[in-house]
């Protein structure tokens, strides 16, 4: 068995590598529009979102697993970068890059943890379990709030239409947390009515 | 009973306010030294630290509570700012400011959640329960790793001595997670030997 020090060294190597997620810049800005947010602070924010909004899941979830899932869900972006949902990219190519990133980064951990973290990340990616479906809903809804707070935020930049937002985002939020989408719908509709050319 | 929409509105108001934590700049830099980290991304990182290092707690803990505690532990800095451990400040004055901040910020949540989140934050601040002691250990150890990764990081700026680091940081890490401090001790001692005038 590896010594405790060897084990802690591997764990700290992973945690130091994870620090790089703070330098991955996302498509969405902060709620005051001052700058784009990074994937590290985003990961904190959506873990907090999940903690606060757990009661609105439309099926039984284990919120503790959801939070852990969200804490690691973007780690692969250290190698793969952020891919904005409205940005347009090749899904198959991205998946291969993200799988390789997961191999490398979770592989820094001691083997038992590498396996457990990878399984949790795979579950999130598969988006089939109740926990993953709710986690995906939360991951999708936070940028919407950010864009609403900044008068549409980056929607104009990505030429997002009301229909695209419904198809790419609304459907996924509704799948795990329909009440949250319903609560935001009036603000969303209002923004698109005011900002869509007739 | 308040409607679901009213409840979600209050929850989103809290989550949007929480976004400001991403603009609170801390004393410590990223592990690549490129810039100071903010309290939002720091909160993510130490939640991940706790998730990875939970096994090294020296007393029984509930890691799920620890993670939630760490997700909200710095929220009061939105009003109170960050106070570096080596920065020197009036503890009684800071506590009053932080209590008022907790009243205001957690008070944005629906009453039942405001009470639950505040209780969790109070428990962290009191540093008496097993969960809080481990959470405090983790909160203290992450900046040490960051400073070690950046050749002492902000230690020279704050004129930190080996004795101060042991008293202000080491003692607290050792209280909840002695194995982690032991694993770092050689690197810490080595840095101070190399950087302390004879």
CSV table of C-alpha atoms in Angstrom, one decimal:
chain,number,residue,atom,x,y,z
A,1,UNK,CA,0.0,0.0,0.0
A,2,UNK,CA,1.3,3.5,-0.8
A,3,UNK,CA,2.3,5.5,2.2
A,4,UNK,CA,0.0,8.3,3.4
A,5,UNK,CA,2.5,10.9,2.2
A,6,UNK,CA,2.6,9.4,-1.3
A,7,UNK,CA,-1.1,9.5,-1.3
A,8,UNK,CA,-1.4,13.1,-0.2
A,9,UNK,CA,1.3,14.1,-2.8
A,10,UNK,CA,-0.9,12.6,-5.6
A,11,UNK,CA,-4.0,14.3,-4.2
A,12,UNK,CA,-2.2,17.7,-4.0
A,13,UNK,CA,-0.9,17.2,-7.5
A,14,UNK,CA,-4.5,16.8,-8.7
A,15,UNK,CA,-5.7,19.8,-6.7
A,16,UNK,CA,-2.8,22.0,-8.0
A,17,UNK,CA,-3.6,20.9,-11.6
A,18,UNK,CA,-7.3,21.8,-10.9
A,19,UNK,CA,-6.2,25.3,-10.1
A,20,UNK,CA,-5.8,25.9,-13.9
A,21,UNK,CA,-9.6,25.8,-14.2
A,22,UNK,CA,-9.6,29.4,-12.8
A,23,UNK,CA,-7.8,30.4,-16.0
A,24,UNK,CA,-10.4,28.9,-18.4
A,25,UNK,CA,-12.6,31.7,-19.6
A,26,UNK,CA,-16.3,31.0,-20.4
A,27,UNK,CA,-18.8,32.6,-22.8
A,28,UNK,CA,-20.9,34.2,-20.0
A,29,UNK,CA,-20.0,37.4,-18.0
A,30,UNK,CA,-20.4,38.1,-14.3
A,31,UNK,CA,-23.8,39.4,-13.3
A,32,UNK,CA,-22.4,43.0,-13.3
A,33,UNK,CA,-21.0,42.5,-16.9
A,34,UNK,CA,-17.5,43.5,-15.7
A,35,UNK,CA,-15.7,40.5,-17.3
A,36,UNK,CA,-16.2,37.0,-18.5
A,37,UNK,CA,-16.4,34.4,-15.7
A,38,UNK,CA,-14.0,31.5,-15.5
A,39,UNK,CA,-14.8,27.9,-15.1
A,40,UNK,CA,-13.5,27.7,-11.5
A,41,UNK,CA,-15.8,30.4,-10.1
A,42,UNK,CA,-18.6,29.1,-12.3
A,43,UNK,CA,-18.2,25.6,-10.7
A,44,UNK,CA,-18.6,27.2,-7.3
A,45,UNK,CA,-21.6,29.2,-8.3
A,46,UNK,CA,-23.5,26.3,-9.7
A,47,UNK,CA,-22.7,24.1,-6.8
A,48,UNK,CA,-24.3,26.8,-4.7
A,49,UNK,CA,-27.2,27.0,-7.2
A,50,UNK,CA,-27.8,23.3,-6.7
A,51,UNK,CA,-27.6,23.6,-2.9
A,52,UNK,CA,-30.2,26.5,-2.9
A,53,UNK,CA,-32.5,25.1,-5.6
A,54,UNK,CA,-32.5,21.4,-4.8
A,55,UNK,CA,-36.1,21.4,-3.7
A,56,UNK,CA,-37.2,22.2,-7.3
A,57,UNK,CA,-35.8,18.9,-8.8
A,58,UNK,CA,-38.8,17.1,-10.4
A,59,UNK,CA,-37.6,13.6,-9.4
A,60,UNK,CA,-35.8,12.2,-6.3
A,61,UNK,CA,-32.1,13.4,-6.2
A,62,UNK,CA,-29.2,13.0,-3.8
A,63,UNK,CA,-28.1,16.7,-3.5
A,64,UNK,CA,-24.8,15.7,-2.0
A,65,UNK,CA,-23.9,13.7,-5.1
A,66,UNK,CA,-25.2,16.5,-7.4
A,67,UNK,CA,-22.9,19.0,-5.6
A,68,UNK,CA,-19.9,16.8,-6.0
A,69,UNK,CA,-20.7,16.2,-9.6
A,70,UNK,CA,-20.9,19.9,-10.2
A,71,UNK,CA,-17.6,20.5,-8.4
A,72,UNK,CA,-15.8,18.3,-11.0
A,73,UNK,CA,-18.0,18.6,-14.1
A,74,UNK,CA,-15.8,21.2,-15.9
A,75,UNK,CA,-12.4,19.9,-14.9
A,76,UNK,CA,-11.7,18.6,-18.4
A,77,UNK,CA,-11.9,22.1,-19.7
A,78,UNK,CA,-8.3,22.5,-18.4
A,79,UNK,CA,-7.3,20.6,-21.6
A,80,UNK,CA,-10.4,21.0,-23.7
A,81,UNK,CA,-11.4,24.6,-23.1
A,82,UNK,CA,-14.9,25.9,-22.7
A,83,UNK,CA,-17.4,25.3,-25.5
A,84,UNK,CA,-20.3,27.7,-25.3
A,85,UNK,CA,-23.6,26.0,-26.0
A,86,UNK,CA,-24.3,28.6,-28.7
A,87,UNK,CA,-20.7,28.6,-30.1
A,88,UNK,CA,-21.0,25.8,-32.6
A,89,UNK,CA,-18.4,23.0,-32.4
A,90,UNK,CA,-18.0,19.3,-33.5
A,91,UNK,CA,-19.5,17.2,-30.7
A,92,UNK,CA,-17.7,14.0,-31.6
A,93,UNK,CA,-14.3,15.7,-31.8
A,94,UNK,CA,-15.0,17.5,-28.5
A,95,UNK,CA,-16.0,14.3,-26.8
A,96,UNK,CA,-12.7,12.6,-27.7
A,97,UNK,CA,-10.7,15.6,-26.4
A,98,UNK,CA,-12.7,15.6,-23.2
A,99,UNK,CA,-12.3,11.9,-22.7
A,100,UNK,CA,-8.5,12.2,-23.0
A,101,UNK,CA,-8.6,15.1,-20.6
A,102,UNK,CA,-10.5,13.1,-18.1
A,103,UNK,CA,-8.0,10.2,-18.4
A,104,UNK,CA,-5.1,12.6,-17.8
A,105,UNK,CA,-6.5,14.8,-15.0
A,106,UNK,CA,-8.4,12.3,-12.9
A,107,UNK,CA,-5.5,10.0,-13.4
A,108,UNK,CA,-3.4,12.3,-11.2
A,109,UNK,CA,-5.4,11.1,-8.2
A,110,UNK,CA,-4.7,7.8,-6.3
A,111,UNK,CA,-6.3,5.0,-8.3
A,112,UNK,CA,-9.3,4.4,-6.1
A,113,UNK,CA,-10.2,8.1,-6.2
A,114,UNK,CA,-9.4,8.4,-9.9
A,115,UNK,CA,-11.9,5.7,-10.6
A,116,UNK,CA,-14.6,7.2,-8.3
A,117,UNK,CA,-14.2,10.8,-9.7
A,118,UNK,CA,-14.2,9.5,-13.3
A,119,UNK,CA,-17.4,7.5,-12.7
A,120,UNK,CA,-19.1,10.6,-11.3
A,121,UNK,CA,-17.9,12.7,-14.3
A,122,UNK,CA,-19.0,9.9,-16.7
A,123,UNK,CA,-22.5,9.9,-15.0
A,124,UNK,CA,-22.8,13.7,-15.5
A,125,UNK,CA,-21.8,13.4,-19.1
A,126,UNK,CA,-24.2,10.6,-19.8
A,127,UNK,CA,-27.1,12.8,-18.4
A,128,UNK,CA,-29.2,9.7,-17.7
A,129,UNK,CA,-29.4,9.4,-13.9
A,130,UNK,CA,-31.7,11.7,-11.8
A,131,UNK,CA,-28.7,13.4,-10.2
A,132,UNK,CA,-27.1,14.0,-13.6
A,133,UNK,CA,-30.3,15.4,-15.1
A,134,UNK,CA,-30.7,17.8,-12.3
A,135,UNK,CA,-27.0,18.8,-12.4
A,136,UNK,CA,-27.3,19.5,-16.1
A,137,UNK,CA,-30.4,21.6,-15.5
A,138,UNK,CA,-28.6,23.7,-13.0
A,139,UNK,CA,-25.5,24.0,-15.2
A,140,UNK,CA,-27.7,25.4,-18.0
A,141,UNK,CA,-29.8,27.8,-15.9
A,142,UNK,CA,-27.0,29.9,-14.3
A,143,UNK,CA,-25.8,31.5,-17.6
A,144,UNK,CA,-29.4,32.4,-18.4
A,145,UNK,CA,-29.7,34.3,-15.1
A,146,UNK,CA,-26.4,36.0,-15.8
A,147,UNK,CA,-27.5,37.1,-19.3
A,148,UNK,CA,-30.8,38.4,-17.9
A,149,UNK,CA,-29.0,40.4,-15.3
A,150,UNK,CA,-26.8,42.0,-18.0
A,151,UNK,CA,-29.6,42.9,-20.5
A,152,UNK,CA,-29.1,39.9,-22.6
A,153,UNK,CA,-25.4,39.5,-21.9
A,154,UNK,CA,-23.7,37.5,-24.6
A,155,UNK,CA,-26.9,36.4,-26.4
A,156,UNK,CA,-26.6,39.2,-29.1
A,157,UNK,CA,-22.9,38.2,-29.6
A,158,UNK,CA,-23.9,34.6,-30.3
A,159,UNK,CA,-27.0,35.7,-32.3
A,160,UNK,CA,-29.2,33.6,-30.0
A,161,UNK,CA,-32.9,33.5,-30.8
A,162,UNK,CA,-35.8,32.8,-28.5
A,163,UNK,CA,-36.3,29.5,-30.3
A,164,UNK,CA,-32.6,28.5,-29.9
A,165,UNK,CA,-32.7,29.3,-26.2
A,166,UNK,CA,-35.7,27.2,-25.7
A,167,UNK,CA,-34.3,24.2,-27.7
A,168,UNK,CA,-30.7,24.3,-26.4
A,169,UNK,CA,-31.3,25.5,-22.9
A,170,UNK,CA,-35.0,25.5,-21.9
A,171,UNK,CA,-35.6,21.9,-22.8
A,172,UNK,CA,-32.7,20.8,-20.6
A,173,UNK,CA,-33.6,23.0,-17.6
A,174,UNK,CA,-37.2,21.8,-17.9
A,175,UNK,CA,-36.1,18.2,-17.9
A,176,UNK,CA,-34.7,18.4,-14.4
A,177,UNK,CA,-36.2,21.6,-12.8
A,178,UNK,CA,-39.3,22.8,-14.8
A,179,UNK,CA,-40.4,25.2,-12.0
A,180,UNK,CA,-37.2,27.2,-12.4
A,181,UNK,CA,-37.6,27.6,-16.1
A,182,UNK,CA,-41.2,28.6,-15.5
A,183,UNK,CA,-40.1,31.2,-13.0
A,184,UNK,CA,-37.6,32.7,-15.6
A,185,UNK,CA,-39.9,32.4,-18.6
A,186,UNK,CA,-41.5,35.8,-18.3
A,187,UNK,CA,-38.2,37.7,-18.0
A,188,UNK,CA,-36.8,35.7,-21.0
A,189,UNK,CA,-39.8,36.3,-23.2
A,190,UNK,CA,-39.8,40.0,-22.3
A,191,UNK,CA,-36.1,40.4,-23.3
A,192,UNK,CA,-36.5,38.6,-26.6
A,193,UNK,CA,-39.7,40.6,-27.5
A,194,UNK,CA,-37.8,43.9,-26.8
A,195,UNK,CA,-34.7,42.8,-28.7
A,196,UNK,CA,-36.0,40.9,-31.7
A,197,UNK,CA,-36.4,42.8,-35.0
A,198,UNK,CA,-40.0,42.5,-36.4
B,1,UNK,CA,-47.5,29.9,2.0
B,2,UNK,CA,-45.5,31.9,-0.5
B,3,UNK,CA,-45.9,30.7,-4.1
B,4,UNK,CA,-43.2,28.7,-5.8
B,5,UNK,CA,-42.4,31.6,-8.1
B,6,UNK,CA,-42.0,34.0,-5.1
B,7,UNK,CA,-39.7,31.4,-3.5
B,8,UNK,CA,-37.6,30.9,-6.6
B,9,UNK,CA,-37.3,34.7,-7.0
B,10,UNK,CA,-35.9,35.0,-3.5
B,11,UNK,CA,-33.5,32.2,-4.2
B,12,UNK,CA,-32.3,33.7,-7.4
B,13,UNK,CA,-31.9,37.1,-5.8
B,14,UNK,CA,-29.5,35.4,-3.3
B,15,UNK,CA,-27.6,33.6,-6.0
B,16,UNK,CA,-27.2,36.7,-8.1
B,17,UNK,CA,-25.9,38.6,-5.0
B,18,UNK,CA,-23.5,35.7,-4.4
B,19,UNK,CA,-22.1,36.3,-7.8
B,20,UNK,CA,-20.3,39.4,-6.3
B,21,UNK,CA,-18.0,37.0,-4.4
B,22,UNK,CA,-16.2,36.5,-7.8
B,23,UNK,CA,-15.1,40.2,-7.5
B,24,UNK,CA,-13.6,39.9,-4.0
B,25,UNK,CA,-9.8,39.6,-4.4
B,26,UNK,CA,-7.8,37.5,-2.0
B,27,UNK,CA,-4.2,37.8,-0.7
B,28,UNK,CA,-3.2,34.6,-2.5
B,29,UNK,CA,-2.3,34.2,-6.1
B,30,UNK,CA,-3.2,31.4,-8.5
B,31,UNK,CA,-0.7,28.5,-8.5
B,32,UNK,CA,0.9,29.9,-11.7
B,33,UNK,CA,1.3,33.3,-10.0
B,34,UNK,CA,-0.5,35.0,-12.9
B,35,UNK,CA,-3.0,37.0,-10.7
B,36,UNK,CA,-4.6,37.0,-7.3
B,37,UNK,CA,-7.4,34.6,-6.9
B,38,UNK,CA,-11.0,35.7,-6.0
B,39,UNK,CA,-13.1,34.3,-3.2
B,40,UNK,CA,-15.6,32.7,-5.6
B,41,UNK,CA,-13.0,30.5,-7.3
B,42,UNK,CA,-11.3,29.9,-3.9
B,43,UNK,CA,-14.6,28.6,-2.5
B,44,UNK,CA,-14.8,26.1,-5.4
B,45,UNK,CA,-11.2,25.0,-4.9
B,46,UNK,CA,-11.4,24.4,-1.2
B,47,UNK,CA,-14.7,22.5,-1.6
B,48,UNK,CA,-12.8,20.3,-4.1
B,49,UNK,CA,-9.9,20.1,-1.6
B,50,UNK,CA,-12.3,18.8,1.1
B,51,UNK,CA,-13.8,16.3,-1.3
B,52,UNK,CA,-10.4,14.9,-2.2
B,53,UNK,CA,-8.8,15.1,1.2
B,54,UNK,CA,-11.7,14.0,3.5
B,55,UNK,CA,-10.0,10.8,4.4
B,56,UNK,CA,-7.3,12.7,6.3
B,57,UNK,CA,-9.7,14.2,8.8
B,58,UNK,CA,-8.5,13.2,12.3
B,59,UNK,CA,-12.0,12.8,13.7
B,60,UNK,CA,-15.4,11.6,12.2
B,61,UNK,CA,-16.8,14.2,9.8
B,62,UNK,CA,-19.7,14.4,7.5
B,63,UNK,CA,-18.0,15.5,4.2
B,64,UNK,CA,-21.3,16.5,2.6
B,65,UNK,CA,-21.9,19.1,5.4
B,66,UNK,CA,-18.2,20.2,5.2
B,67,UNK,CA,-18.5,20.9,1.5
B,68,UNK,CA,-21.7,22.9,1.9
B,69,UNK,CA,-20.1,24.8,4.7
B,70,UNK,CA,-17.1,25.7,2.5
B,71,UNK,CA,-19.4,26.7,-0.4
B,72,UNK,CA,-20.9,29.5,1.8
B,73,UNK,CA,-18.0,30.2,4.2
B,74,UNK,CA,-16.8,33.3,2.4
B,75,UNK,CA,-20.1,34.8,1.3
B,76,UNK,CA,-19.9,37.6,3.9
B,77,UNK,CA,-16.8,38.9,2.2
B,78,UNK,CA,-19.2,40.5,-0.4
B,79,UNK,CA,-19.7,43.2,2.3
B,80,UNK,CA,-16.7,42.7,4.6
B,81,UNK,CA,-13.9,42.0,2.0
B,82,UNK,CA,-11.2,39.4,2.4
B,83,UNK,CA,-8.9,39.7,5.4
B,84,UNK,CA,-5.6,37.9,4.8
B,85,UNK,CA,-4.5,35.9,7.9
B,86,UNK,CA,-1.2,37.7,7.8
B,87,UNK,CA,-2.7,41.1,7.0
B,88,UNK,CA,-3.4,42.4,10.5
B,89,UNK,CA,-6.9,43.6,11.3
B,90,UNK,CA,-9.1,44.2,14.4
B,91,UNK,CA,-10.9,40.9,15.0
B,92,UNK,CA,-13.8,42.3,17.0
B,93,UNK,CA,-14.6,45.0,14.4
B,94,UNK,CA,-14.3,42.4,11.6
B,95,UNK,CA,-16.7,40.1,13.4
B,96,UNK,CA,-19.3,42.8,13.8
B,97,UNK,CA,-19.1,43.6,10.0
B,98,UNK,CA,-19.3,40.0,9.1
B,99,UNK,CA,-22.3,39.3,11.3
B,100,UNK,CA,-24.1,42.2,9.6
B,101,UNK,CA,-23.1,40.9,6.2
B,102,UNK,CA,-24.5,37.4,7.2
B,103,UNK,CA,-27.8,39.0,8.3
B,104,UNK,CA,-28.1,40.9,5.0
B,105,UNK,CA,-27.0,38.3,2.5
B,106,UNK,CA,-28.5,35.1,4.0
B,107,UNK,CA,-31.6,37.2,4.6
B,108,UNK,CA,-32.2,37.3,0.9
B,109,UNK,CA,-33.2,33.6,1.0
B,110,UNK,CA,-36.6,32.3,1.9
B,111,UNK,CA,-36.8,32.3,5.8
B,112,UNK,CA,-36.3,28.6,6.3
B,113,UNK,CA,-33.2,28.6,4.1
B,114,UNK,CA,-31.9,31.8,5.5
B,115,UNK,CA,-31.9,30.2,8.9
B,116,UNK,CA,-30.3,26.9,7.8
B,117,UNK,CA,-27.5,28.6,5.8
B,118,UNK,CA,-26.9,31.0,8.7
B,119,UNK,CA,-26.7,28.2,11.1
B,120,UNK,CA,-24.1,26.4,8.9
B,121,UNK,CA,-22.1,29.6,8.6
B,122,UNK,CA,-22.2,30.2,12.4
B,123,UNK,CA,-21.0,26.7,12.9
B,124,UNK,CA,-18.0,27.3,10.6
B,125,UNK,CA,-17.2,30.6,12.3
B,126,UNK,CA,-17.4,29.0,15.8
B,127,UNK,CA,-14.9,26.3,14.7
B,128,UNK,CA,-16.0,23.9,17.4
B,129,UNK,CA,-17.7,21.0,15.6
B,130,UNK,CA,-15.7,18.3,13.9
B,131,UNK,CA,-17.1,19.4,10.5
B,132,UNK,CA,-16.1,23.1,11.2
B,133,UNK,CA,-12.6,22.1,12.5
B,134,UNK,CA,-11.9,20.1,9.3
B,135,UNK,CA,-13.4,22.8,7.1
B,136,UNK,CA,-11.1,25.4,8.7
B,137,UNK,CA,-8.1,23.1,8.2
B,138,UNK,CA,-8.8,22.9,4.5
B,139,UNK,CA,-9.4,26.6,4.2
B,140,UNK,CA,-6.0,27.2,5.7
B,141,UNK,CA,-4.0,24.7,3.8
B,142,UNK,CA,-5.0,25.7,0.2
B,143,UNK,CA,-3.1,29.1,0.3
B,144,UNK,CA,0.0,27.3,1.7
B,145,UNK,CA,0.0,25.0,-1.4
B,146,UNK,CA,-0.5,28.0,-3.6
B,147,UNK,CA,2.4,29.8,-2.0
B,148,UNK,CA,4.6,26.8,-2.2
B,149,UNK,CA,3.8,26.5,-5.9
B,150,UNK,CA,4.8,30.1,-6.6
B,151,UNK,CA,8.1,30.1,-4.7
B,152,UNK,CA,6.7,31.5,-1.5
B,153,UNK,CA,4.0,33.5,-3.2
B,154,UNK,CA,2.8,36.3,-1.0
B,155,UNK,CA,4.7,35.3,2.1
B,156,UNK,CA,7.5,37.8,1.4
B,157,UNK,CA,5.0,40.6,0.8
B,158,UNK,CA,3.4,39.9,4.2
B,159,UNK,CA,6.8,39.3,5.9
B,160,UNK,CA,5.7,35.9,7.1
B,161,UNK,CA,8.2,34.0,9.2
B,162,UNK,CA,8.3,30.2,9.6
B,163,UNK,CA,7.1,30.7,13.2
B,164,UNK,CA,4.1,32.8,12.2
B,165,UNK,CA,3.1,30.3,9.6
B,166,UNK,CA,3.2,27.5,12.2
B,167,UNK,CA,1.2,29.6,14.7
B,168,UNK,CA,-1.4,31.1,12.4
B,169,UNK,CA,-1.8,28.3,9.9
B,170,UNK,CA,0.0,25.1,10.9
B,171,UNK,CA,-1.8,24.8,14.3
B,172,UNK,CA,-5.2,25.1,12.6
B,173,UNK,CA,-4.4,22.6,9.8
B,174,UNK,CA,-2.9,20.2,12.4
B,175,UNK,CA,-6.1,20.5,14.5
B,176,UNK,CA,-8.3,18.9,11.8
B,177,UNK,CA,-5.9,17.2,9.4
B,178,UNK,CA,-2.4,16.7,10.8
B,179,UNK,CA,-1.3,14.3,8.1
B,180,UNK,CA,-1.7,17.0,5.5
B,181,UNK,CA,0.5,19.4,7.4
B,182,UNK,CA,3.0,16.7,7.9
B,183,UNK,CA,3.1,16.0,4.2
B,184,UNK,CA,3.8,19.7,3.5
B,185,UNK,CA,6.2,20.3,6.3
B,186,UNK,CA,9.4,19.4,4.4
B,187,UNK,CA,8.5,21.7,1.5
B,188,UNK,CA,7.6,24.6,3.9
B,189,UNK,CA,10.8,24.2,6.0
B,190,UNK,CA,12.9,24.0,2.9
B,191,UNK,CA,11.4,27.3,1.5
B,192,UNK,CA,12.0,29.2,4.8
B,193,UNK,CA,15.5,27.9,5.2
B,194,UNK,CA,16.3,29.1,1.7
B,195,UNK,CA,14.6,32.4,2.1
B,196,UNK,CA,15.4,33.5,5.7
B,197,UNK,CA,18.4,35.7,6.3
B,198,UNK,CA,20.9,34.3,8.8
